[in-house]
Amino acid sequence: MTAWLNVVGIGEDGLSGLGQWARIAVEDCDILFGAQRHLAMVPERAGQERIAWPSPFAAAFDLVLARRGQSVCILASGDPMMYGIGASLARRLDLAEMRVWPHPSAFSLAAARLGWPLQDCTLLTVHGRPLELVVPHLAPAARLLILAEDGTSPAKLAALLCQHGFGASRISVLERLDGPAERRLDGQALGWPAERCADLNVMAVECQADRSGAALPILAGLPDEAFAHDGQLTKRDIRAVTLARLAPLAGQLLWDVGAGCGSVAVEWMRSHPRCRAIAIEAKPHRLALIEENRLKLGVPGLTVLAGKAPIALAGLEAPDAVFIGGGLTVKGLVEACWSALKPGGRLVANAVTLQGEAVLAELYGRLGGEMTRISVAHAAALGGFDGWRTAMPVTMLAVVKP
């Protein structure tokens, strides 16, 4: 198939910064798409149709695909394959239909200005995405490069860092990179000096915690107090073992059935930025807790579904893993979860009651898997001494679907 579409990355230096073939693609095409500021960088040519991106931008893909087979070029910021339109189009088109001509990305330019090795940085974007996505990446000495939504993003980021105990972090805002109006603004999150910066900016953060315990690990087993909850949550030690059995992998989907405060779903998603989860919960006050925890702990993409399983499970995307933390005795629940689970998927179910344990025993006899009883004791004051206080034992079934 002949390539009809060229996607050209362009910087603030305009046409002069393009290579020979990228420039030819821009100048010779019949239809040129781009943002108004990018189109303004290219002299008009007789017979060339120029189309500015619509608002909302989501309609842009239909506009481009409607010209399929014609001579089309798209102007994009920096590297179109780095959080750009090139990556989105590559999911919709045969790769033989398009050619991509990248310009240095805003990340590359920022790293060059700062002297930061790019491979040692975490690359993020909050352009069209929630700012809370930054939270799981906050760790002492971490270096973050973040594409901004607009000129208000640096002040909002500074407030977020302070909220999570990283007010001592250094922020550099690099505006209009590689153009004549390029500017850099430096400061500390606590006391950040600028309410608004240029809309085109990259935020660079050198993370530094200003209180003990501010940094939370991405490994399973966050402290119980990290979650907003009403006492009904999978406790820390049990949660760590549960997540180990669920075995989260990048891009996979978890159903957290009877999610409570959403602790298992939250930790599943924190394990990798591409992990996905649906938290299914019937009680309104616990739905509110899940909403609070997904933002507080940096997984705003967690889907929260109000409803009672198994009815609420109908029509959901098939999961790669299922956790049942409650409701084992509800008729048809386990069967619905097992039926929906993908081949090779993992089902983990926990029980603390004799009735729930009986269900797990029946499933173990029918499906096999690994049956485990976990008992956890914590040292606590006992008179003038200390003794062990044992929590209720938890019976866990973990089974992989053939």
CSV table of C-alpha atoms in Angstrom, one decimal, residues 108-379:
chain,number,residue,atom,x,y,z
A,108,SER,CA,14.5,15.7,24.5
A,109,LEU,CA,14.9,19.5,24.3
A,110,ALA,CA,14.1,19.9,28.1
A,111,ALA,CA,16.7,17.2,29.0
A,112,ALA,CA,19.3,18.9,26.8
A,113,ARG,CA,18.7,22.3,28.5
A,114,LEU,CA,18.8,20.7,32.0
A,115,GLY,CA,21.7,18.4,31.4
A,116,TRP,CA,19.5,15.4,32.5
A,117,PRO,CA,20.2,12.0,31.0
A,118,LEU,CA,16.8,11.3,29.3
A,119,GLN,CA,17.0,7.5,30.1
A,120,ASP,CA,17.0,8.4,33.8
A,121,CYS,CA,13.9,10.6,33.7
A,122,THR,CA,10.2,9.6,34.0
A,123,LEU,CA,8.3,11.0,31.0
A,124,LEU,CA,4.7,12.0,31.7
A,125,THR,CA,2.0,14.2,30.2
A,126,VAL,CA,-1.0,15.9,31.9
A,127,HIS,CA,-2.2,17.3,28.6
A,128,GLY,CA,-5.8,16.2,28.4
A,129,ARG,CA,-5.1,13.9,31.4
A,130,PRO,CA,-5.6,14.3,35.2
A,131,LEU,CA,-2.7,15.9,37.1
A,132,GLU,CA,-3.0,13.1,39.7
A,133,LEU,CA,-1.2,10.7,37.3
A,134,VAL,CA,2.0,12.2,38.6
A,135,VAL,CA,1.4,11.0,42.2
A,136,PRO,CA,2.7,7.3,41.8
A,137,HIS,CA,6.0,8.6,40.5
A,138,LEU,CA,6.8,10.8,43.5
A,139,ALA,CA,10.0,9.4,45.1
A,140,PRO,CA,13.1,10.9,46.6
A,141,ALA,CA,15.6,12.0,43.9
A,142,ALA,CA,13.3,11.0,41.0
A,143,ARG,CA,13.4,13.3,38.0
A,144,LEU,CA,10.1,13.9,36.2
A,145,LEU,CA,9.6,15.6,32.8
A,146,ILE,CA,5.9,16.5,32.4
A,147,LEU,CA,4.1,18.0,29.4
A,148,ALA,CA,1.7,20.7,30.7
A,149,GLU,CA,-2.0,21.1,29.9
A,150,ASP,CA,-1.6,24.9,29.8
A,151,GLY,CA,0.0,27.8,31.6
A,152,THR,CA,-1.8,27.0,34.9
A,153,SER,CA,-0.2,23.5,35.1
A,154,PRO,CA,3.0,24.5,37.0
A,155,ALA,CA,1.1,26.2,39.8
A,156,LYS,CA,-1.3,23.2,40.1
A,157,LEU,CA,1.7,20.8,40.1
A,158,ALA,CA,3.4,22.8,42.8
A,159,ALA,CA,0.2,22.6,45.0
A,160,LEU,CA,0.0,18.8,44.3
A,161,LEU,CA,3.6,18.3,45.4
A,162,CYS,CA,3.0,20.2,48.6
A,163,GLN,CA,-0.1,18.2,49.3
A,164,HIS,CA,1.8,14.9,49.0
A,165,GLY,CA,4.8,15.9,51.1
A,166,PHE,CA,7.1,16.9,48.3
A,167,GLY,CA,7.0,20.7,48.8
A,168,ALA,CA,10.9,20.8,48.9
A,169,SER,CA,11.0,19.6,45.3
A,170,ARG,CA,12.7,21.9,42.7
A,171,ILE,CA,10.6,22.8,39.6
A,172,SER,CA,11.9,24.2,36.3
A,173,VAL,CA,9.4,25.3,33.7
A,174,LEU,CA,10.8,25.5,30.2
A,175,GLU,CA,8.6,27.6,27.9
A,176,ARG,CA,8.4,27.7,24.1
A,177,LEU,CA,11.4,25.4,23.7
A,178,ASP,CA,13.7,26.0,20.7
A,179,GLY,CA,12.0,29.2,19.7
A,180,PRO,CA,12.9,32.9,20.0
A,181,ALA,CA,10.7,33.3,23.0
A,182,GLU,CA,12.2,30.4,24.9
A,183,ARG,CA,12.3,31.0,28.7
A,184,ARG,CA,13.1,29.1,31.9
A,185,LEU,CA,11.6,29.6,35.3
A,186,ASP,CA,13.0,27.9,38.4
A,187,GLY,CA,11.6,27.6,41.9
A,188,GLN,CA,10.6,25.3,44.7
A,189,ALA,CA,7.1,23.8,44.9
A,190,LEU,CA,6.6,25.4,48.3
A,191,GLY,CA,6.3,29.0,47.5
A,192,TRP,CA,6.1,28.5,43.7
A,193,PRO,CA,6.4,32.1,42.3
A,194,ALA,CA,4.2,32.1,39.1
A,195,GLU,CA,0.4,31.7,39.0
A,196,ARG,CA,0.6,31.3,35.2
A,197,CYS,CA,3.3,30.5,32.7
A,198,ALA,CA,3.2,30.2,28.9
A,199,ASP,CA,0.8,27.6,27.7
A,200,LEU,CA,3.5,25.7,25.8
A,201,ASN,CA,5.7,24.4,28.6
A,202,VAL,CA,7.5,21.4,30.0
A,203,MET,CA,7.7,21.0,33.7
A,204,ALA,CA,10.8,19.4,35.2
A,205,VAL,CA,10.7,18.2,38.8
A,206,GLU,CA,13.6,17.0,41.0
A,207,CYS,CA,11.6,15.3,43.7
A,208,GLN,CA,12.5,15.8,47.3
A,209,ALA,CA,10.3,14.8,50.2
A,210,ASP,CA,9.9,17.3,53.1
A,211,ARG,CA,8.4,14.8,55.6
A,212,SER,CA,8.9,11.2,56.6
A,213,GLY,CA,6.7,8.7,54.9
A,214,ALA,CA,5.7,11.0,52.0
A,215,ALA,CA,6.9,8.6,49.4
A,216,LEU,CA,4.7,5.6,48.9
A,217,PRO,CA,6.1,2.5,47.1
A,218,ILE,CA,4.4,1.0,44.0
A,219,LEU,CA,4.9,-2.6,45.4
A,220,ALA,CA,1.8,-4.0,47.0
A,221,GLY,CA,1.1,-3.5,50.7
A,222,LEU,CA,0.5,0.2,51.3
A,223,PRO,CA,-0.2,1.1,54.9
A,224,ASP,CA,-3.9,0.8,55.7
A,225,GLU,CA,-3.9,4.5,56.8
A,226,ALA,CA,-3.0,5.5,53.2
A,227,PHE,CA,-6.6,4.7,52.2
A,228,ALA,CA,-9.8,6.4,53.1
A,229,HIS,CA,-11.9,3.6,54.5
A,230,ASP,CA,-14.7,2.6,56.9
A,231,GLY,CA,-12.8,-0.3,58.4
A,232,GLN,CA,-13.8,-2.7,55.7
A,233,LEU,CA,-10.7,-3.1,53.5
A,234,THR,CA,-8.4,-5.9,52.7
A,235,LYS,CA,-5.7,-5.3,55.3
A,236,ARG,CA,-2.1,-4.5,54.4
A,237,ASP,CA,-0.5,-8.0,54.9
A,238,ILE,CA,-3.4,-9.8,53.3
A,239,ARG,CA,-3.5,-7.3,50.5
A,240,ALA,CA,0.1,-7.8,49.7
A,241,VAL,CA,-0.4,-11.6,49.4
A,242,THR,CA,-3.6,-11.1,47.4
A,243,LEU,CA,-1.8,-8.8,44.8
A,244,ALA,CA,1.0,-11.3,44.6
A,245,ARG,CA,-1.5,-14.0,43.6
A,246,LEU,CA,-3.3,-11.7,41.2
A,247,ALA,CA,0.1,-11.0,39.5
A,248,PRO,CA,-0.6,-7.6,37.8
A,249,LEU,CA,0.9,-7.2,34.3
A,250,ALA,CA,1.1,-4.1,32.1
A,251,GLY,CA,-2.0,-3.5,30.1
A,252,GLN,CA,-4.1,-6.1,31.9
A,253,LEU,CA,-7.6,-5.5,33.4
A,254,LEU,CA,-8.7,-6.4,36.9
A,255,TRP,CA,-12.3,-6.8,38.2
A,256,ASP,CA,-12.3,-5.9,41.9
A,257,VAL,CA,-15.7,-7.3,42.9
A,258,GLY,CA,-17.2,-6.0,46.1
A,259,ALA,CA,-14.4,-3.4,46.1
A,260,GLY,CA,-15.1,-1.8,49.5
A,261,CYS,CA,-12.7,1.2,49.5
A,262,GLY,CA,-11.0,0.0,46.3
A,263,SER,CA,-7.6,-0.8,48.0
A,264,VAL,CA,-6.9,-3.9,45.8
A,265,ALA,CA,-7.9,-2.1,42.5
A,266,VAL,CA,-5.8,0.9,43.5
A,267,GLU,CA,-2.7,-1.1,44.2
A,268,TRP,CA,-3.2,-3.1,41.0
A,269,MET,CA,-3.2,0.1,39.0
A,270,ARG,CA,-0.2,1.6,40.9
A,271,SER,CA,1.9,-1.4,39.9
A,272,HIS,CA,2.2,-0.2,36.3
A,273,PRO,CA,0.9,2.9,34.5
A,274,ARG,CA,-0.8,0.7,31.9
A,275,CYS,CA,-2.7,-1.5,34.4
A,276,ARG,CA,-6.4,-1.1,34.3
A,277,ALA,CA,-9.1,-1.9,36.8
A,278,ILE,CA,-12.9,-1.8,37.4
A,279,ALA,CA,-14.0,-1.5,41.0
A,280,ILE,CA,-17.6,-2.8,41.4
A,281,GLU,CA,-19.3,-1.7,44.6
A,282,ALA,CA,-23.0,-1.4,45.6
A,283,LYS,CA,-22.8,0.8,48.7
A,284,PRO,CA,-22.9,4.6,48.0
A,285,HIS,CA,-20.6,5.6,50.9
A,286,ARG,CA,-18.0,3.1,49.8
A,287,LEU,CA,-18.2,4.3,46.2
A,288,ALA,CA,-17.3,7.8,47.6
A,289,LEU,CA,-14.3,6.2,49.3
A,290,ILE,CA,-13.1,4.6,46.1
A,291,GLU,CA,-13.4,8.0,44.3
A,292,GLU,CA,-11.4,9.6,47.0
A,293,ASN,CA,-8.7,6.9,47.0
A,294,ARG,CA,-8.2,6.8,43.2
A,295,LEU,CA,-7.3,10.5,43.1
A,296,LYS,CA,-5.4,10.6,46.4
A,297,LEU,CA,-3.2,7.6,45.4
A,298,GLY,CA,-2.7,8.6,41.7
A,299,VAL,CA,-4.9,6.3,39.7
A,300,PRO,CA,-7.6,8.6,38.3
A,301,GLY,CA,-8.2,6.1,35.5
A,302,LEU,CA,-9.7,3.5,37.9
A,303,THR,CA,-13.3,2.8,36.7
A,304,VAL,CA,-15.8,2.9,39.5
A,305,LEU,CA,-19.0,0.9,38.8
A,306,ALA,CA,-22.0,1.3,41.1
A,307,GLY,CA,-24.0,-1.9,41.3
A,308,LYS,CA,-24.3,-5.3,42.9
A,309,ALA,CA,-22.6,-8.3,41.3
A,310,PRO,CA,-23.3,-10.5,39.5
A,311,ILE,CA,-25.9,-8.3,37.8
A,312,ALA,CA,-23.5,-5.4,37.5
A,313,LEU,CA,-20.9,-7.5,35.7
A,314,ALA,CA,-23.1,-7.9,32.5
A,315,GLY,CA,-21.5,-6.4,29.4
A,316,LEU,CA,-18.1,-5.5,31.0
A,317,GLU,CA,-14.9,-6.0,29.2
A,318,ALA,CA,-13.5,-9.5,29.9
A,319,PRO,CA,-10.9,-9.4,32.7
A,320,ASP,CA,-7.4,-10.8,32.9
A,321,ALA,CA,-7.8,-11.1,36.7
A,322,VAL,CA,-10.7,-11.1,39.2
A,323,PHE,CA,-10.6,-10.5,42.9
A,324,ILE,CA,-13.6,-11.4,45.1
A,325,GLY,CA,-13.2,-9.9,48.5
A,326,GLY,CA,-16.8,-10.3,49.6
A,327,GLY,CA,-20.1,-11.7,48.4
A,328,LEU,CA,-18.8,-15.3,47.8
A,329,THR,CA,-22.1,-16.7,48.9
A,330,VAL,CA,-24.2,-14.6,46.5
A,331,LYS,CA,-25.8,-16.9,44.1
A,332,GLY,CA,-24.2,-17.0,40.6
A,333,LEU,CA,-21.4,-14.5,41.5
A,334,VAL,CA,-18.4,-16.9,41.3
A,335,GLU,CA,-19.8,-18.5,38.2
A,336,ALA,CA,-20.2,-15.2,36.4
A,337,CYS,CA,-16.7,-14.1,37.3
A,338,TRP,CA,-15.2,-17.5,36.2
A,339,SER,CA,-17.2,-17.5,32.9
A,340,ALA,CA,-16.0,-13.9,32.0
A,341,LEU,CA,-12.4,-14.5,32.9
A,342,LYS,CA,-10.1,-14.8,30.0
A,343,PRO,CA,-8.2,-18.1,29.4
A,344,GLY,CA,-5.0,-17.9,31.4
A,345,GLY,CA,-6.6,-15.3,33.7
A,346,ARG,CA,-6.3,-15.4,37.5
A,347,LEU,CA,-9.1,-15.6,40.0
A,348,VAL,CA,-8.4,-14.8,43.7
A,349,ALA,CA,-11.1,-15.0,46.3
A,350,ASN,CA,-10.7,-14.4,50.1
A,351,ALA,CA,-13.1,-15.5,52.9
A,352,VAL,CA,-13.2,-15.0,56.6
A,353,THR,CA,-16.5,-16.7,57.4
A,354,LEU,CA,-17.2,-20.5,57.5
A,355,GLN,CA,-19.9,-20.1,54.8
A,356,GLY,CA,-17.4,-18.3,52.5
A,357,GLU,CA,-14.8,-20.9,53.3
A,358,ALA,CA,-17.2,-23.6,52.3
A,359,VAL,CA,-17.7,-22.0,48.9
A,360,LEU,CA,-13.9,-21.8,48.4
A,361,ALA,CA,-13.5,-25.5,49.4
A,362,GLU,CA,-16.1,-26.5,46.8
A,363,LEU,CA,-14.4,-24.4,44.2
A,364,TYR,CA,-11.0,-25.8,45.1
A,365,GLY,CA,-12.4,-29.4,44.6
A,366,ARG,CA,-13.9,-28.4,41.3
A,367,LEU,CA,-11.3,-26.0,39.8
A,368,GLY,CA,-8.1,-26.9,41.6
A,369,GLY,CA,-5.7,-24.0,42.2
A,370,GLU,CA,-3.9,-23.1,45.4
A,371,MET,CA,-5.8,-22.9,48.7
A,372,THR,CA,-4.0,-21.0,51.5
A,373,ARG,CA,-5.0,-20.0,55.0
A,374,ILE,CA,-3.2,-16.8,56.3
A,375,SER,CA,-3.0,-15.8,59.9
A,376,VAL,CA,-1.4,-12.5,60.9
A,377,ALA,CA,-0.6,-11.4,64.4
A,378,HIS,CA,0.7,-8.0,65.5
A,379,ALA,CA,2.5,-7.1,68.7
